[in-house]
Coordinates of C-alpha atoms and ligand atoms in Angstrom, one line a residue:
M1 CA 20.5 17.5 -46.8
N2 CA 23.0 20.3 -47.4
K3 CA 26.5 20.1 -45.8
Q4 CA 26.0 22.8 -43.2
F5 CA 22.8 21.3 -41.9
Y6 CA 24.4 17.8 -41.9
Y7 CA 27.3 18.9 -39.7
F8 CA 24.9 20.8 -37.3
F9 CA 23.0 17.5 -37.0
V10 CA 26.0 15.3 -36.4
R11 CA 27.6 17.8 -33.9
R12 CA 24.4 17.9 -31.9
F13 CA 24.1 14.2 -31.9
R14 CA 27.8 13.8 -30.7
N15 CA 27.7 16.5 -28.1
H16 CA 24.4 15.9 -26.5
K17 CA 24.0 12.2 -27.1
V18 CA 20.5 12.7 -28.4
S19 CA 19.1 11.0 -31.3
P20 CA 19.0 13.2 -34.5
Y21 CA 15.4 12.0 -34.7
I22 CA 14.6 14.0 -31.6
H23 CA 13.3 16.7 -34.0
T24 CA 10.5 14.4 -35.1
M25 CA 9.2 14.3 -31.5
K26 CA 5.5 15.0 -31.4
T27 CA 4.1 17.7 -29.1
F28 CA 0.7 17.4 -27.6
H29 CA -1.1 20.3 -25.8
A30 CA -3.5 19.6 -22.9
N31 CA -5.3 21.5 -20.3
I32 CA -4.6 18.9 -17.6
A33 CA -2.1 16.1 -17.7
V34 CA -2.5 13.3 -15.2
I35 CA 0.6 11.1 -14.6
G36 CA -0.2 7.6 -13.5
A37 CA -3.3 5.6 -14.3
G38 CA -3.8 4.0 -10.9
A39 CA -6.7 4.5 -8.5
A40 CA -5.8 8.1 -7.8
G41 CA -4.9 9.1 -11.3
M42 CA -7.9 7.6 -13.0
L43 CA -10.3 9.2 -10.5
A44 CA -8.5 12.5 -10.9
A45 CA -8.6 12.4 -14.7
W46 CA -12.3 11.4 -14.8
R47 CA -13.3 14.1 -12.2
S48 CA -11.3 16.9 -13.9
S49 CA -12.8 16.0 -17.3
Q50 CA -16.3 16.9 -15.8
H51 CA -15.1 20.5 -15.7
T52 CA -12.8 21.0 -18.6
N53 CA -11.8 19.3 -21.9
G54 CA -8.3 18.4 -23.0
V55 CA -7.5 16.0 -20.1
I56 CA -4.8 13.4 -20.8
L57 CA -3.7 10.5 -18.7
L58 CA -0.1 9.2 -19.2
E59 CA 0.7 5.7 -17.9
K60 CA 4.0 3.9 -17.9
N61 CA 2.4 0.4 -18.3
E62 CA 0.6 -1.0 -21.3
K63 CA -2.4 -1.7 -19.0
P64 CA -3.8 0.9 -16.6
G65 CA -4.6 0.1 -13.0
M66 CA -2.0 -2.6 -12.4
K67 CA -2.1 -2.2 -8.6
I68 CA -5.9 -2.3 -8.5
R69 CA -5.8 -5.5 -10.5
I70 CA -3.6 -7.2 -7.9
S71 CA -5.2 -5.7 -4.9
G72 CA -6.9 -7.9 -2.3
G73 CA -5.3 -11.0 -4.0
G74 CA -7.0 -10.0 -7.3
K75 CA -10.4 -9.6 -5.6
C76 CA -9.9 -5.9 -4.8
N77 CA -10.8 -4.7 -1.3
V78 CA -12.1 -1.5 -2.8
T79 CA -12.9 0.4 0.4
H80 CA -14.1 -0.1 4.0
G81 CA -17.7 0.1 5.0
G82 CA -17.2 2.0 8.3
T83 CA -18.3 5.6 9.0
I84 CA -16.0 8.3 7.8
S85 CA -14.8 9.1 11.3
V86 CA -14.1 5.4 12.1
M87 CA -12.2 5.2 8.8
L88 CA -10.2 8.3 9.5
K89 CA -9.2 7.0 12.9
Q90 CA -7.3 4.1 11.2
F91 CA -4.7 6.6 10.0
Q92 CA -2.0 8.4 12.0
K93 CA -3.0 11.8 13.4
N94 CA -1.4 13.9 10.7
E95 CA -2.8 11.7 8.0
E96 CA -6.3 11.7 9.6
H97 CA -6.2 15.5 9.7
F98 CA -5.1 15.7 6.0
L99 CA -7.6 13.2 4.7
R100 CA -10.7 14.5 6.6
Y101 CA -11.8 16.9 3.8
A102 CA -11.1 14.4 0.9
F103 CA -12.9 11.5 2.8
H104 CA -16.0 13.7 3.1
E105 CA -15.8 15.0 -0.5
F106 CA -15.6 11.5 -2.0
T107 CA -16.8 8.9 0.5
N108 CA -16.7 5.1 0.6
A109 CA -20.4 5.2 -0.3
D110 CA -19.6 7.4 -3.3
I111 CA -17.1 4.9 -4.7
A112 CA -19.5 2.0 -4.1
E113 CA -22.3 4.0 -5.8
L114 CA -20.1 4.9 -8.8
L115 CA -19.2 1.3 -9.3
R116 CA -22.8 0.2 -8.9
R117 CA -24.0 2.7 -11.5
H118 CA -21.7 1.1 -13.9
G119 CA -22.7 -2.5 -13.2
V120 CA -20.3 -3.5 -10.4
E121 CA -22.2 -4.3 -7.2
T122 CA -20.2 -4.5 -4.0
Y123 CA -20.8 -6.2 -0.7
E124 CA -19.4 -5.6 2.8
R125 CA -17.8 -8.4 4.9
E126 CA -18.3 -8.7 8.7
N127 CA -14.9 -7.0 9.2
G128 CA -16.1 -4.0 7.1
K129 CA -14.0 -4.8 4.0
V130 CA -15.9 -4.0 0.8
F131 CA -15.4 -6.1 -2.3
P132 CA -17.0 -6.3 -5.7
N133 CA -19.5 -9.2 -5.8
S134 CA -17.7 -10.7 -8.7
H135 CA -14.4 -10.8 -6.7
N136 CA -12.7 -9.6 -9.8
A137 CA -10.5 -6.5 -9.6
D138 CA -10.5 -6.1 -13.4
D139 CA -14.2 -5.2 -13.1
V140 CA -13.3 -2.2 -11.0
V141 CA -10.6 -1.0 -13.5
N142 CA -13.0 -1.5 -16.4
V143 CA -15.5 0.9 -14.7
F144 CA -12.8 3.6 -14.6
L145 CA -11.7 2.9 -18.2
S146 CA -15.3 3.2 -19.4
L147 CA -15.8 6.5 -17.4
L148 CA -12.6 7.9 -18.9
H149 CA -13.6 6.8 -22.4
S150 CA -17.0 8.4 -22.2
S151 CA -15.5 11.6 -20.8
N152 CA -13.1 11.9 -23.7
V153 CA -10.0 11.6 -21.5
K154 CA -7.2 10.5 -23.8
I155 CA -5.1 7.7 -22.3
F156 CA -1.5 7.3 -23.4
P157 CA -0.4 3.8 -22.3
S158 CA 3.2 2.6 -22.4
T159 CA 4.2 6.3 -21.9
P160 CA 6.6 6.6 -19.0
V161 CA 7.2 10.3 -18.2
K162 CA 10.9 11.0 -17.8
N163 CA 10.8 14.6 -16.5
I164 CA 8.5 17.5 -15.7
I165 CA 9.6 21.1 -16.2
K166 CA 7.6 24.2 -15.3
T167 CA 8.2 27.0 -17.9
E168 CA 8.2 30.7 -17.3
N169 CA 4.8 31.1 -18.8
G170 CA 3.4 28.7 -16.1
D171 CA 2.9 25.7 -18.4
F172 CA 4.3 22.3 -17.6
H173 CA 6.4 20.4 -20.1
L174 CA 6.3 16.6 -19.7
I175 CA 9.1 14.8 -21.4
T176 CA 8.7 11.2 -22.5
Q177 CA 10.7 9.0 -24.9
K178 CA 8.8 9.8 -28.0
E179 CA 6.5 12.7 -27.2
E180 CA 6.5 16.0 -25.4
F181 CA 3.3 17.1 -23.6
I182 CA 2.6 20.7 -22.7
A183 CA -0.1 21.1 -20.0
K184 CA -1.6 24.0 -18.0
K185 CA -2.0 21.8 -14.9
V186 CA -0.3 18.6 -13.8
I187 CA -1.8 16.0 -11.5
L188 CA 0.9 13.7 -10.2
A189 CA -0.5 10.3 -9.3
S190 CA 2.6 8.1 -9.9
G191 CA 2.2 6.1 -6.7
G192 CA 4.9 4.9 -4.3
S193 CA 7.9 2.8 -4.8
S194 CA 7.0 -0.8 -3.8
Y195 CA 6.0 -3.6 -6.1
Q196 CA 8.1 -1.9 -8.7
K197 CA 7.2 -4.5 -11.4
T198 CA 3.8 -2.8 -11.4
G199 CA 5.4 0.5 -12.6
T200 CA 5.8 2.3 -9.3
T201 CA 9.5 3.1 -9.2
G202 CA 9.2 6.3 -7.1
D203 CA 9.7 8.6 -10.1
G204 CA 7.3 11.2 -8.7
F205 CA 9.3 11.5 -5.5
L206 CA 12.3 12.8 -7.5
W207 CA 10.2 15.3 -9.5
M208 CA 8.6 16.6 -6.4
K209 CA 12.0 16.9 -4.7
N210 CA 13.2 18.9 -7.7
F211 CA 10.2 21.2 -7.4
G212 CA 11.4 21.9 -3.8
H213 CA 9.1 19.6 -1.9
T214 CA 10.2 17.6 1.1
I215 CA 10.0 13.9 0.7
T216 CA 9.7 12.2 4.1
P217 CA 11.8 9.0 4.5
I218 CA 10.5 6.2 2.2
R219 CA 9.9 3.0 4.1
P220 CA 8.0 -0.3 3.6
A221 CA 4.5 -0.6 5.1
L222 CA 2.1 -3.6 5.0
A223 CA 5.0 -5.8 4.1
P224 CA 5.8 -9.4 5.1
I225 CA 8.3 -9.8 7.9
Y226 CA 11.4 -11.9 7.2
F227 CA 13.1 -14.1 9.9
S228 CA 16.6 -15.3 10.3
P229 CA 16.7 -18.3 10.7
T230 CA 13.7 -18.9 8.5
P231 CA 10.8 -20.9 10.1
P232 CA 11.0 -24.7 10.1
A233 CA 9.8 -26.2 6.9
E234 CA 6.8 -27.9 8.6
W235 CA 5.4 -24.6 9.9
Q236 CA 5.2 -23.1 6.4
G237 CA 1.6 -22.2 5.4
V238 CA 0.3 -22.5 9.0
P239 CA -2.2 -19.8 9.9
I240 CA -2.6 -18.5 13.4
R241 CA -6.1 -17.0 13.7
D242 CA -6.9 -13.9 15.7
C243 CA -3.7 -13.7 17.7
E244 CA -1.8 -10.6 18.9
L245 CA 1.6 -10.1 17.2
K246 CA 4.1 -8.1 19.2
I247 CA 7.3 -6.7 17.8
M248 CA 9.6 -6.8 20.8
T249 CA 13.0 -5.2 21.2
E250 CA 15.0 -5.9 24.4
N251 CA 13.3 -3.2 26.4
F252 CA 10.0 -2.3 24.7
C253 CA 7.2 -3.4 22.5
A254 CA 7.5 -1.5 19.2
S255 CA 4.1 -2.7 17.9
A256 CA 1.2 -4.9 19.0
K257 CA -1.3 -5.8 16.3
R258 CA -4.2 -8.1 16.5
G259 CA -5.4 -10.3 13.6
D260 CA -4.6 -13.4 11.6
L261 CA -1.0 -14.4 10.9
L262 CA 0.4 -16.7 8.3
I263 CA 3.8 -18.5 8.6
T264 CA 5.7 -18.4 5.3
H265 CA 8.9 -19.9 4.1
T266 CA 10.7 -16.6 4.9
G267 CA 8.9 -15.5 8.1
I268 CA 5.4 -14.2 8.6
S269 CA 2.7 -12.5 6.6
G270 CA -1.1 -12.0 7.0
P271 CA -2.9 -8.9 8.3
A272 CA -1.2 -8.8 11.8
A273 CA 2.3 -9.1 10.3
L274 CA 1.6 -6.6 7.5
E275 CA 0.4 -4.0 10.0
A276 CA 3.3 -4.5 12.3
S277 CA 5.9 -4.2 9.5
K278 CA 6.2 -0.4 9.5
E279 CA 7.1 -0.2 13.2
A280 CA 9.3 -3.3 12.9
F281 CA 11.2 -1.7 10.1
L282 CA 11.8 1.5 12.2
A283 CA 13.1 -0.7 15.1
L284 CA 15.4 -2.6 12.6
E285 CA 16.7 0.7 11.3
K286 CA 17.9 1.5 14.9
G287 CA 19.9 -1.7 14.8
L288 CA 18.0 -3.3 17.6
P289 CA 17.6 -7.0 17.9
I290 CA 13.9 -7.8 17.4
S291 CA 11.7 -10.8 18.0
A292 CA 8.2 -11.5 16.9
V293 CA 6.1 -12.7 19.7
V294 CA 2.7 -14.2 19.5
D295 CA -0.1 -14.1 22.1
F296 CA -2.4 -17.0 21.0
Y297 CA -5.2 -15.8 23.4
P298 CA -5.3 -12.0 23.4
E299 CA -8.9 -11.9 24.6
H300 CA -8.1 -14.0 27.7
S301 CA -6.3 -12.9 30.9
N302 CA -3.7 -15.2 32.4
E303 CA -6.2 -16.4 35.0
E304 CA -8.9 -17.2 32.4
L305 CA -6.4 -19.1 30.3
E306 CA -5.2 -21.0 33.3
K307 CA -8.7 -22.1 34.0
I308 CA -9.1 -23.3 30.4
L309 CA -5.8 -25.2 30.6
L310 CA -6.5 -26.8 34.0
E311 CA -9.9 -28.0 32.8
K312 CA -8.4 -29.7 29.8
L313 CA -5.6 -31.3 31.8
Q314 CA -8.1 -32.6 34.3
Q315 CA -10.7 -33.8 31.8
Q316 CA -8.1 -35.5 29.6
S317 CA -5.6 -36.6 32.3
A318 CA -4.6 -39.8 30.6
K319 CA -3.8 -38.1 27.3
Q320 CA -0.3 -37.0 26.2
I321 CA 0.3 -33.2 26.8
L322 CA 1.0 -33.0 23.0
S323 CA -2.6 -33.8 22.1
I324 CA -3.9 -31.1 24.6
I325 CA -1.6 -28.5 23.2
E326 CA -2.7 -29.4 19.7
Q327 CA -6.2 -28.3 20.8
L328 CA -4.9 -24.9 21.9
I329 CA -2.6 -23.9 19.1
P330 CA -2.1 -25.0 15.4
V331 CA -1.2 -28.7 15.4
K332 CA 2.0 -28.2 13.4
L333 CA 3.4 -25.9 16.0
A334 CA 2.6 -27.9 19.1
E335 CA 5.6 -30.1 19.3
N336 CA 8.1 -27.3 19.0
F337 CA 6.0 -25.3 21.5
L338 CA 6.4 -28.0 24.1
V339 CA 10.2 -28.3 23.4
Q340 CA 10.5 -24.6 23.9
S341 CA 8.6 -24.9 27.1
G342 CA 11.0 -27.6 28.3
I343 CA 8.3 -30.3 28.4
S344 CA 8.5 -33.7 26.7
P345 CA 5.5 -34.1 24.3
E346 CA 4.9 -37.7 25.5
V347 CA 4.3 -36.7 29.1
K348 CA 0.8 -37.5 30.3
A349 CA -1.5 -34.6 31.3
H350 CA -1.8 -35.7 34.9
Q351 CA 2.1 -35.7 35.2
I352 CA 2.3 -32.0 34.3
T353 CA 3.7 -30.1 37.3
K354 CA 2.5 -26.7 38.4
E355 CA 5.8 -25.3 37.3
A356 CA 5.4 -26.9 33.8
R357 CA 1.8 -25.6 33.6
K358 CA 3.1 -22.1 34.3
R359 CA 5.6 -22.4 31.5
V360 CA 2.8 -23.5 29.1
L361 CA 0.7 -20.5 30.1
E362 CA 3.5 -18.1 29.7
K363 CA 4.2 -19.4 26.2
L364 CA 0.6 -19.3 25.2
K365 CA 0.6 -15.6 25.9
H366 CA 4.2 -14.9 24.8
W367 CA 5.6 -17.3 22.2
N368 CA 8.7 -16.2 20.4
I369 CA 8.0 -17.2 16.8
G370 CA 11.2 -15.9 15.2
T371 CA 13.9 -13.2 15.0
V372 CA 13.1 -10.4 12.6
S373 CA 15.9 -9.9 10.0
E374 CA 14.5 -7.9 7.1
I375 CA 11.5 -6.0 5.7
L376 CA 11.7 -5.2 2.0
L377 CA 10.4 -1.9 0.5
D378 CA 9.4 -3.7 -2.7
R379 CA 7.2 -6.2 -0.9
G380 CA 5.1 -3.5 0.9
E381 CA 1.5 -3.2 -0.2
V382 CA 2.0 0.5 0.4
T383 CA 5.0 2.9 0.7
A384 CA 5.2 4.8 3.9
G385 CA 6.7 8.3 3.6
G386 CA 6.5 10.5 0.5
V387 CA 5.5 14.0 -0.3
D388 CA 5.2 15.9 3.0
L389 CA 1.5 16.6 3.7
K390 CA 2.3 20.0 5.2
E391 CA 3.3 21.2 1.7
I392 CA 0.0 20.1 -0.1
S393 CA -3.3 21.7 0.4
S394 CA -5.7 19.1 1.9
T395 CA -8.7 20.8 0.3
T396 CA -7.4 21.0 -3.2
M397 CA -4.4 18.7 -3.3
E398 CA -2.5 21.5 -5.0
S399 CA 1.2 22.0 -4.1
K400 CA 1.7 24.9 -1.7
L401 CA 5.0 25.6 -3.5
I402 CA 4.2 25.2 -7.2
S403 CA 0.9 26.5 -8.5
G404 CA -0.8 24.3 -11.0
L405 CA 0.9 21.2 -9.7
F406 CA -1.4 18.7 -7.8
A407 CA -0.4 15.4 -6.1
C408 CA -2.7 12.6 -5.0
G409 CA -2.7 8.9 -3.9
E410 CA 0.3 7.0 -2.6
I411 CA 2.9 9.5 -3.7
L412 CA 1.7 11.5 -0.6
D413 CA 3.1 10.6 2.9
I414 CA 0.1 8.4 3.7
A415 CA 0.0 4.7 4.6
G416 CA -3.2 3.2 6.1
P417 CA -3.7 -0.3 7.4
V418 CA -5.2 -3.3 5.6
G419 CA -8.9 -3.1 5.0
G420 CA -9.6 -0.9 1.9
Y421 CA -8.3 2.3 3.5
N422 CA -5.5 2.8 1.0
L423 CA -7.6 2.6 -2.1
Q424 CA -10.1 4.9 -0.5
A425 CA -7.4 7.4 0.3
A426 CA -6.2 7.2 -3.4
F427 CA -9.8 7.6 -4.7
S428 CA -10.7 10.5 -2.4
T429 CA -7.5 12.5 -2.9
G430 CA -7.7 11.8 -6.6
Y431 CA -11.2 13.1 -6.7
V432 CA -10.3 16.3 -4.9
A433 CA -7.2 16.9 -7.1
G434 CA -9.3 16.3 -10.3
E435 CA -12.2 18.5 -9.0
N436 CA -9.9 21.4 -8.2
A437 CA -7.5 21.2 -11.2
G438 CA -10.6 21.0 -13.4
T439 CA -12.6 23.9 -11.8
S440 CA -9.5 26.2 -11.6
L441 CA -9.3 26.0 -15.4
K442 CA -13.1 26.4 -15.9
L443 CA -12.9 29.7 -13.9
Q444 CA -10.0 31.1 -15.9
Ligands
FAD501 C1 -0.3 -6.6 -3.6 C2 -1.1 -5.4 -3.2 C3 -2.4 -5.6 -2.7 C4 -3.1 -4.5 -2.3 N1 -4.4 -4.7 -1.9 C5 -5.1 -3.6 -1.5 C6 -6.5 -3.7 -1.1 O1 -7.1 -4.8 -1.3 N2 -7.2 -2.6 -0.7 C7 -6.6 -1.4 -0.6 O2 -7.2 -0.4 -0.1 N3 -5.3 -1.2 -0.9 C8 -4.6 -2.3 -1.4 N4 -3.3 -2.1 -1.8 C9 -2.7 -0.7 -1.8 C10 -3.3 0.1 -3.0 O3 -3.3 -0.8 -4.2 C11 -2.5 1.3 -3.3 O4 -2.4 2.1 -2.1 C12 -3.2 2.2 -4.3 O5 -3.4 1.4 -5.5 C13 -2.4 3.4 -4.6 O6 -3.0 4.1 -5.7 P1 -2.2 5.2 -6.6 O7 -3.1 5.6 -7.7 O8 -1.8 6.3 -5.7 O9 -0.9 4.5 -7.1 P2 -0.8 3.2 -8.1 O10 -2.0 2.5 -8.1 O11 0.4 2.6 -7.7 O12 -0.7 4.0 -9.5 C14 0.4 4.7 -9.9 C15 0.6 4.6 -11.4 O13 1.6 5.5 -11.9 C16 2.3 4.9 -12.9 N5 3.6 5.6 -13.0 C17 4.6 5.6 -12.2 N6 5.6 6.3 -12.7 C18 5.2 6.7 -13.9 C19 5.9 7.5 -14.9 N7 7.1 7.9 -14.7 N8 5.2 7.8 -16.0 C20 3.9 7.4 -16.2 N9 3.3 6.6 -15.3 C21 3.9 6.3 -14.1 C22 2.4 3.5 -12.5 O14 2.7 2.6 -13.5 C23 1.0 3.2 -11.8 O15 0.1 2.7 -12.8 C24 -2.5 -3.2 -2.3 C25 -1.2 -3.0 -2.8 C26 -0.5 -4.1 -3.3 C27 0.9 -3.9 -3.8

């Protein structure tokens, strides 16, 4: 190395704190670069490769599809079996409006058929949730990997993208640790910012913000609800089936969700709690004191419930009230329930006064199970908030601000309920992004 070149090198290294080896950085050219090999990104990469060659998929993790792999407790509730209009109704109005085109373009039947054609049969449960027969989420990921492989999509695992820059000639430069990628179109499918260990650290929100997009406030959704104080040790692991969970502030009910509930060592989880978490978080943000209240019999009116209780008290009049309450709510909760109702558990059923009966009835419909203290973003199955839907075309998933830039999946401001809706939203928006990024190049 001659002296002049050596000093240029050393100066550059000192001033810019970049490795002198930066000059050995490899550059790859692509037609379409998809960032994030999750449900949305893999669908988008596969679909765009049906229209153009030179599709690459960059993934931070060593293994693609980490969130699919842990979805549905590893069984993968891949979609929901309802009609499109019923599925759309599960989303907030603006989300419903945005998703309508994508849900029709790539339907729940389409994803089931795609999986079936590649050897993964699915079945629908009574509640509409669709799972692979094998109950193995890896099987779903493997279908996508095989589709990508046969479509010549080049996957770059362990390749976290650090930044995206749009150059004057309209190309995008994607900077990673070791390589630089230059692409004509970019599909951003980097997910939300919960379960950060799975790779989703909200990187895409920052890039979209730098491109001038609005990022609506990021909040947890479908997250467990924490209590302070935590539930008594003996309640932990107790399920409450088909109840109604109300999130109550002093003056109003912030959320009422029906479904199963599970008491944990920190608070509550299970479908009803997960679905109430978004509204509970908003109420917490306002600094309001919040209690979680359970209606054990949401399908019964007070009068109907009174009849049931009276019958039990009369038919089993010699029994302790504790054993009767144990027939009405989970056994491990019964004693505390009676204490809260101001009734001694040893009292015989025939000794229960009308006044005490009223208190039991009131508690069966309105049992304060704990005080909500926290809902953590990282524990949310989805991230609420994200790229403002008003700034993305719902029929192409292309940015309305930056041409050639597409966004799909959880990076968008979409958060559906439990039941396969979120994966379907990722698949459908990924499909539309891939279709349009791919065809726009074909037509050039
Ligand atoms: C525990 C759990 C269970 C769930 N169960 C279900 C279920 O059963 N059914 C359902 O419908 N939904 C479920 N969900 C939600 C669902 O998994 C997500 O909504 C969906 O996977 C989102 O897909 P996505 O492709 O948008 O994002 P992700 O699947 O999160 O994919 C984003 C990808 O981008 C990568 N990435 C991020 N930043 C970068 C970067 N800088 N460079 C390169 N790559 C990057 C990430 O590593 C990740 O692989 C569950 C979620 C969780 C956490």
